[in-house]
Amino acid sequence: MIRKRLGDLLVESALITEEQLATTLKSKNEDEKLGDALLREGFITEQQLIEVLEFQLGIPHINILQYPVDQEVIQLIPRDLAKRYQVLPFRKDGNKLFVAMSDPLDYFAIEEMRMATGLQIMPGIATKDALFRMITKHYDLQESIEQVLDDFSPEEDIEDAGITDEDAPIVRMVNQIIANAVAQRASDIHFDPQEAEVTVRYRVDGMLKTERSLPKYMQNTLIARIKIMGNLNITESRLPQDGRIKMHVNYKPIDIRISSLPSVYGEKIVMRILDISSSLGQLEKIGFSSANLATFTSMIEKPNGIVLVTGPTGSGKSSTLYAALNHLNQEEVNIITIEDPVEYQLQGINQVQVKEEVGMTFASGLRSILRQDPDIIMIGEIRDQETAEIAIRASLTGHLVLSTLHTNSATAALTRLIDMGIEPFLISSSLTGVVAQRLVRKVCRDCAKSQAPSSREIEIMRKANIEIETIQRGTGCSSCGMTGYRGRLAIHEVLPIDDYIKELIMKASSFMEIQHYVQESGMRFLLEDGLANVAQGLTTTEEVFRVASLN
């Protein structure tokens, strides 16, 4: 009955259609709740679901990230019970215990909490993400760090700190720092040694934020534990090292790349988190506009030629290439990649890791790949003239070559290749197209509010031939960690190489000449593509101008 009423309420509220409800009821698992199934299908947001439940059940919505949670109240409910039912106590008033829950209809959980505490349980609704983050922070991470600080002596040797014992406090603390980062959807964890402390920072949606500071005397043991996890040499602290960890966090496979770098105050460690379960994106979900998607798909479906994806580090180039490979991955084609490093391991694709210390460079690996009867080759990055020349020759001998290049725009890639020393006739005969890409943060769907654009925004939009009446901005909620943004999308400029551009390349024309031609021919630049996403309510003008500039 509850499920049916919830579905009817959502339809009455015009949040979903009858067809969407019927589709979800048909596709959902037997033991899956209707609300969870609708979220999985993307028909509603968690905030919309909470609002309907709040209205239907009269249970308040708790923005748990904004509550000052009392550690003494936290201890009233055991850690195992909190994790099993995803509940968090946040306030006690007399014999009433106020608890945030993702499912306030779970009467088994409420009864068990009542038995464990002897208090009357007052449930509130909170988002799953917010609960997961707060439970990790207040139960696991807090407990581990407090235990390490209590048990750890500043004079303690690394050998005595139990860095290989899975139950040791330092081991649990590192695991919880990683789990907390995954819960916050962080892409990187930074351990920054300072003069008097070690700062732990997370990069979430492209932005770094300080998570906590640890005492300086824990630095050596902490770094040694991370190095052991990544099979690095713990006695070597003067040279940079790279390693890799495979682990499961909350039943999800996580791949972590580790990089250590000697600094003035000790070794700085950066851990790049690669979520294997969400890595194989589809081209349709990367953020291409329909016109750009059609152009890019036609480029990569050609039997030969070079397709380049350009942009700075961290602009999602690798993800776009992996999505392209995923699109092209068929039984009848032989796909080989050469990467430094191999970020994600793809089923059915042969991947080669660059190892310069043994002579396996991009250029030497590429020569060997050409003897392996490939149809499609992906080169992690074109760094030098030798790699570029072999890639071009591979494309001229009937192979499709996908690669990345570090340039600021699509047209700059053409002049960059000429600057590398590649003959213009080779570029014009081999290059199929170039895509420039940046990542912008998406407005959080749960707290997005419509606003009137400023006069400056209206003026900018008019220059881009975009009419706009309202824009979307996030006000901040528990889903987005009070930032107003959640997740990222890519903005693009897609440049197919036509006959006239080939002529310009052959003449070794300047960047400005090529730029002028593509502008006249109607190519949408990064800024314009970003502003089109602003008009659709997906991002903000501040985000677009953070990553793209006026041409």
mmCIF file of C-alpha atoms in Angstrom, residues 129-355:
data_model
loop_
_atom_site.group_PDB
_atom_site.id
_atom_site.type_symbol
_atom_site.label_atom_id
_atom_site.label_comp_id
_atom_site.label_asym_id
_atom_site.label_seq_id
_atom_site.Cartn_x
_atom_site.Cartn_y
_atom_site.Cartn_z
ATOM 1 C CA ASP A 129 24.971 10.222 1.075
ATOM 2 C CA ALA A 130 24.926 12.614 4.024
ATOM 3 C CA LEU A 131 24.305 9.769 6.483
ATOM 4 C CA PHE A 132 27.064 7.632 5.007
ATOM 5 C CA ARG A 133 29.545 10.503 5.233
ATOM 6 C CA MET A 134 28.620 11.412 8.797
ATOM 7 C CA ILE A 135 28.622 7.794 10.027
ATOM 8 C CA THR A 136 32.063 7.268 8.479
ATOM 9 C CA LYS A 137 33.325 10.523 9.976
ATOM 10 C CA HIS A 138 31.904 10.177 13.503
ATOM 11 C CA TYR A 139 32.122 6.426 14.094
ATOM 12 C CA ASP A 140 34.974 5.039 12.008
ATOM 13 C CA LEU A 141 37.323 7.938 11.379
ATOM 14 C CA GLN A 142 36.878 9.604 14.766
ATOM 15 C CA GLU A 143 37.285 6.309 16.591
ATOM 16 C CA SER A 144 40.400 5.355 14.629
ATOM 17 C CA ILE A 145 42.086 8.740 14.991
ATOM 18 C CA GLU A 146 41.298 9.007 18.694
ATOM 19 C CA GLN A 147 42.610 5.475 19.193
ATOM 20 C CA VAL A 148 45.812 6.229 17.278
ATOM 21 C CA LEU A 149 46.387 9.433 19.250
ATOM 22 C CA ASP A 150 45.789 7.601 22.541
ATOM 23 C CA ASP A 151 47.902 4.545 21.707
ATOM 24 C CA PHE A 152 50.646 6.212 19.687
ATOM 25 C CA SER A 153 53.819 7.407 21.329
ATOM 26 C CA PRO A 154 55.784 10.201 19.603
ATOM 27 C CA GLU A 155 58.974 8.173 20.123
ATOM 28 C CA GLU A 156 57.469 4.980 18.684
ATOM 29 C CA ASP A 157 59.442 3.254 15.927
ATOM 30 C CA ILE A 158 57.777 2.434 12.615
ATOM 31 C CA GLU A 159 58.415 -1.279 13.320
ATOM 32 C CA ASP A 160 56.523 -1.003 16.609
ATOM 33 C CA ALA A 161 53.537 0.875 15.194
ATOM 34 C CA GLY A 162 51.923 -2.224 13.674
ATOM 35 C CA ILE A 163 51.819 -0.858 10.118
ATOM 36 C CA THR A 164 51.376 -4.374 8.698
ATOM 37 C CA ASP A 165 48.807 -5.506 11.274
ATOM 38 C CA GLU A 166 45.301 -5.029 9.805
ATOM 39 C CA ASP A 167 43.843 -4.390 13.284
ATOM 40 C CA ALA A 168 46.441 -1.775 14.248
ATOM 41 C CA PRO A 169 44.995 1.711 14.874
ATOM 42 C CA ILE A 170 47.208 3.394 12.216
ATOM 43 C CA VAL A 171 46.037 0.847 9.607
ATOM 44 C CA ARG A 172 42.381 1.385 10.494
ATOM 45 C CA MET A 173 42.862 5.140 10.394
ATOM 46 C CA VAL A 174 44.319 5.095 6.866
ATOM 47 C CA ASN A 175 41.491 2.801 5.730
ATOM 48 C CA GLN A 176 38.920 5.173 7.203
ATOM 49 C CA ILE A 177 40.523 8.243 5.587
ATOM 50 C CA ILE A 178 40.165 6.415 2.247
ATOM 51 C CA ALA A 179 36.578 5.306 3.013
ATOM 52 C CA ASN A 180 35.647 8.865 3.987
ATOM 53 C CA ALA A 181 37.130 10.163 0.719
ATOM 54 C CA VAL A 182 35.090 7.627 -1.270
ATOM 55 C CA ALA A 183 31.960 8.615 0.669
ATOM 56 C CA GLN A 184 32.540 12.254 -0.315
ATOM 57 C CA ARG A 185 33.152 11.260 -3.974
ATOM 58 C CA ALA A 186 36.717 12.620 -3.774
ATOM 59 C CA SER A 187 39.023 12.016 -6.735
ATOM 60 C CA ASP A 188 42.270 12.569 -4.783
ATOM 61 C CA ILE A 189 43.581 12.464 -1.208
ATOM 62 C CA HIS A 190 46.542 14.732 -0.384
ATOM 63 C CA PHE A 191 48.768 14.123 2.647
ATOM 64 C CA ASP A 192 50.676 17.404 2.945
ATOM 65 C CA PRO A 193 53.534 17.526 5.473
ATOM 66 C CA GLN A 194 53.816 20.972 7.076
ATOM 67 C CA GLU A 195 56.313 22.282 9.612
ATOM 68 C CA ALA A 196 54.185 21.384 12.648
ATOM 69 C CA GLU A 197 51.475 19.015 11.313
ATOM 70 C CA VAL A 198 50.285 16.810 8.450
ATOM 71 C CA THR A 199 47.272 18.152 6.543
ATOM 72 C CA VAL A 200 44.819 15.718 4.931
ATOM 73 C CA ARG A 201 42.965 17.261 1.971
ATOM 74 C CA TYR A 202 40.325 15.862 -0.401
ATOM 75 C CA ARG A 203 39.688 16.976 -3.969
ATOM 76 C CA VAL A 204 35.921 16.863 -4.532
ATOM 77 C CA ASP A 205 34.493 17.907 -7.920
ATOM 78 C CA GLY A 206 37.839 19.426 -8.845
ATOM 79 C CA MET A 207 38.188 21.566 -5.684
ATOM 80 C CA LEU A 208 40.622 20.875 -2.832
ATOM 81 C CA LYS A 209 39.385 21.178 0.751
ATOM 82 C CA THR A 210 41.124 20.469 4.048
ATOM 83 C CA GLU A 211 39.571 17.524 5.845
ATOM 84 C CA ARG A 212 41.680 17.444 8.995
ATOM 85 C CA SER A 213 45.174 17.935 10.456
ATOM 86 C CA LEU A 214 47.219 15.207 12.143
ATOM 87 C CA PRO A 215 50.103 15.592 14.613
ATOM 88 C CA LYS A 216 53.579 15.846 13.072
ATOM 89 C CA TYR A 217 54.887 12.865 15.066
ATOM 90 C CA MET A 218 52.503 10.535 13.159
ATOM 91 C CA GLN A 219 53.941 11.544 9.771
ATOM 92 C CA ASN A 220 56.587 8.819 9.287
ATOM 93 C CA THR A 221 54.303 5.979 10.406
ATOM 94 C CA LEU A 222 51.413 7.258 8.281
ATOM 95 C CA ILE A 223 53.589 7.514 5.154
ATOM 96 C CA ALA A 224 55.161 4.109 5.822
ATOM 97 C CA ARG A 225 51.689 2.506 6.047
ATOM 98 C CA ILE A 226 50.586 4.048 2.740
ATOM 99 C CA LYS A 227 53.851 2.943 1.085
ATOM 100 C CA ILE A 228 53.356 -0.632 2.298
ATOM 101 C CA MET A 229 49.823 -0.632 0.853
ATOM 102 C CA GLY A 230 51.220 0.461 -2.533
ATOM 103 C CA ASN A 231 54.272 -1.876 -2.456
ATOM 104 C CA LEU A 232 56.687 1.062 -2.369
ATOM 105 C CA ASN A 233 60.139 1.107 -0.786
ATOM 106 C CA ILE A 234 59.624 2.471 2.749
ATOM 107 C CA THR A 235 63.370 3.075 3.241
ATOM 108 C CA GLU A 236 63.615 5.377 0.193
ATOM 109 C CA SER A 237 62.514 8.910 1.020
ATOM 110 C CA ARG A 238 64.773 10.959 -1.283
ATOM 111 C CA LEU A 239 63.278 9.939 -4.635
ATOM 112 C CA PRO A 240 59.702 10.094 -6.006
ATOM 113 C CA GLN A 241 57.880 6.753 -6.152
ATOM 114 C CA ASP A 242 54.673 5.478 -7.757
ATOM 115 C CA GLY A 243 52.478 2.596 -6.693
ATOM 116 C CA ARG A 244 49.000 1.133 -6.878
ATOM 117 C CA ILE A 245 46.434 -0.294 -4.454
ATOM 118 C CA LYS A 246 43.382 -2.416 -5.220
ATOM 119 C CA MET A 247 40.798 -2.575 -2.453
ATOM 120 C CA HIS A 248 37.062 -2.735 -1.755
ATOM 121 C CA VAL A 249 35.286 0.119 0.018
ATOM 122 C CA ASN A 250 31.667 -0.615 0.940
ATOM 123 C CA TYR A 251 31.663 -3.575 -1.458
ATOM 124 C CA LYS A 252 32.793 -1.406 -4.384
ATOM 125 C CA PRO A 253 36.110 -2.146 -6.131
ATOM 126 C CA ILE A 254 38.416 0.865 -5.854
ATOM 127 C CA ASP A 255 41.749 1.282 -7.627
ATOM 128 C CA ILE A 256 44.137 3.819 -6.061
ATOM 129 C CA ARG A 257 47.259 5.274 -7.659
ATOM 130 C CA ILE A 258 49.880 6.479 -5.174
ATOM 131 C CA SER A 259 52.536 9.102 -5.840
ATOM 132 C CA SER A 260 55.161 10.154 -3.296
ATOM 133 C CA LEU A 261 57.260 13.291 -3.688
ATOM 134 C CA PRO A 262 60.067 14.426 -1.344
ATOM 135 C CA SER A 263 59.392 17.939 -0.015
ATOM 136 C CA VAL A 264 61.042 20.249 2.520
ATOM 137 C CA TYR A 265 58.998 18.884 5.451
ATOM 138 C CA GLY A 266 58.924 15.233 4.369
ATOM 139 C CA GLU A 267 57.255 13.150 1.681
ATOM 140 C CA LYS A 268 54.007 14.446 0.205
ATOM 141 C CA ILE A 269 51.646 11.614 -0.785
ATOM 142 C CA VAL A 270 48.818 11.938 -3.289
ATOM 143 C CA MET A 271 46.343 9.086 -3.733
ATOM 144 C CA ARG A 272 44.241 9.204 -6.929
ATOM 145 C CA ILE A 273 40.992 7.258 -6.417
ATOM 146 C CA LEU A 274 39.739 5.430 -9.500
ATOM 147 C CA ASP A 275 36.226 4.076 -9.011
ATOM 148 C CA ILE A 276 36.223 1.021 -11.284
ATOM 149 C CA SER A 277 32.446 0.502 -11.055
ATOM 150 C CA SER A 278 31.715 3.953 -12.535
ATOM 151 C CA SER A 279 34.717 4.311 -14.840
ATOM 152 C CA LEU A 280 33.315 2.927 -18.067
ATOM 153 C CA GLY A 281 31.213 5.875 -19.047
ATOM 154 C CA GLN A 282 29.035 6.021 -22.107
ATOM 155 C CA LEU A 283 29.641 8.777 -24.647
ATOM 156 C CA GLU A 284 26.050 9.945 -24.164
ATOM 157 C CA LYS A 285 26.681 10.614 -20.448
ATOM 158 C CA ILE A 286 29.906 12.629 -20.722
ATOM 159 C CA GLY A 287 28.230 15.944 -21.505
ATOM 160 C CA PHE A 288 28.449 16.241 -25.308
ATOM 161 C CA SER A 289 25.710 18.344 -26.894
ATOM 162 C CA SER A 290 23.717 16.364 -29.483
ATOM 163 C CA ALA A 291 25.563 18.068 -32.388
ATOM 164 C CA ASN A 292 29.003 17.551 -30.803
ATOM 165 C CA LEU A 293 28.178 13.922 -29.954
ATOM 166 C CA ALA A 294 27.185 13.190 -33.555
ATOM 167 C CA THR A 295 30.390 14.826 -34.873
ATOM 168 C CA PHE A 296 32.660 13.052 -32.364
ATOM 169 C CA THR A 297 30.998 9.662 -32.961
ATOM 170 C CA SER A 298 31.451 10.031 -36.727
ATOM 171 C CA MET A 299 35.154 10.849 -36.137
ATOM 172 C CA ILE A 300 35.895 7.765 -34.043
ATOM 173 C CA GLU A 301 33.876 5.444 -36.294
ATOM 174 C CA LYS A 302 36.141 6.150 -39.287
ATOM 175 C CA PRO A 303 38.428 3.209 -40.117
ATOM 176 C CA ASN A 304 41.630 5.263 -39.926
ATOM 177 C CA GLY A 305 43.028 8.666 -38.991
ATOM 178 C CA ILE A 306 43.968 10.400 -35.740
ATOM 179 C CA VAL A 307 41.457 11.801 -33.246
ATOM 180 C CA LEU A 308 42.976 13.995 -30.506
ATOM 181 C CA VAL A 309 41.440 15.015 -27.179
ATOM 182 C CA THR A 310 43.127 18.089 -25.702
ATOM 183 C CA GLY A 311 43.012 19.956 -22.419
ATOM 184 C CA PRO A 312 44.970 20.470 -19.191
ATOM 185 C CA THR A 313 45.643 17.758 -16.602
ATOM 186 C CA GLY A 314 42.457 16.688 -14.840
ATOM 187 C CA SER A 315 40.078 17.798 -17.593
ATOM 188 C CA GLY A 316 38.634 14.308 -18.152
ATOM 189 C CA LYS A 317 40.517 13.493 -21.383
ATOM 190 C CA SER A 318 41.196 9.894 -20.335
ATOM 191 C CA SER A 319 37.536 9.341 -19.396
ATOM 192 C CA THR A 320 36.437 10.549 -22.843
ATOM 193 C CA LEU A 321 38.946 8.250 -24.552
ATOM 194 C CA TYR A 322 37.835 5.284 -22.427
ATOM 195 C CA ALA A 323 34.201 6.024 -23.301
ATOM 196 C CA ALA A 324 35.217 6.127 -27.003
ATOM 197 C CA LEU A 325 37.017 2.769 -26.647
ATOM 198 C CA ASN A 326 33.992 1.359 -24.848
ATOM 199 C CA HIS A 327 31.837 2.489 -27.803
ATOM 200 C CA LEU A 328 34.237 0.887 -30.317
ATOM 201 C CA ASN A 329 34.945 -2.299 -28.349
ATOM 202 C CA GLN A 330 33.581 -5.133 -30.507
ATOM 203 C CA GLU A 331 34.661 -8.738 -30.825
ATOM 204 C CA GLU A 332 35.830 -8.236 -34.418
ATOM 205 C CA VAL A 333 38.319 -5.431 -33.676
ATOM 206 C CA ASN A 334 41.735 -5.605 -32.002
ATOM 207 C CA ILE A 335 42.195 -2.604 -29.694
ATOM 208 C CA ILE A 336 45.586 -1.982 -28.063
ATOM 209 C CA THR A 337 46.429 0.917 -25.754
ATOM 210 C CA ILE A 338 49.765 2.238 -24.468
ATOM 211 C CA GLU A 339 49.369 4.371 -21.359
ATOM 212 C CA ASP A 340 51.350 5.970 -18.541
ATOM 213 C CA PRO A 341 49.869 4.860 -16.259
ATOM 214 C CA VAL A 342 47.083 2.410 -17.168
ATOM 215 C CA GLU A 343 44.229 4.080 -15.266
ATOM 216 C CA TYR A 344 41.394 1.585 -15.748
ATOM 217 C CA GLN A 345 41.660 -2.002 -16.880
ATOM 218 C CA LEU A 346 39.127 -2.616 -19.648
ATOM 219 C CA GLN A 347 37.636 -5.993 -20.498
ATOM 220 C CA GLY A 348 38.541 -7.206 -24.004
ATOM 221 C CA ILE A 349 41.169 -4.498 -24.637
ATOM 222 C CA ASN A 350 44.932 -5.077 -24.585
ATOM 223 C CA GLN A 351 46.611 -2.439 -22.425
ATOM 224 C CA VAL A 352 50.347 -1.743 -22.214
ATOM 225 C CA GLN A 353 52.058 0.162 -19.401
ATOM 226 C CA VAL A 354 54.923 2.548 -20.239
ATOM 227 C CA LYS A 355 58.088 1.717 -18.274
#
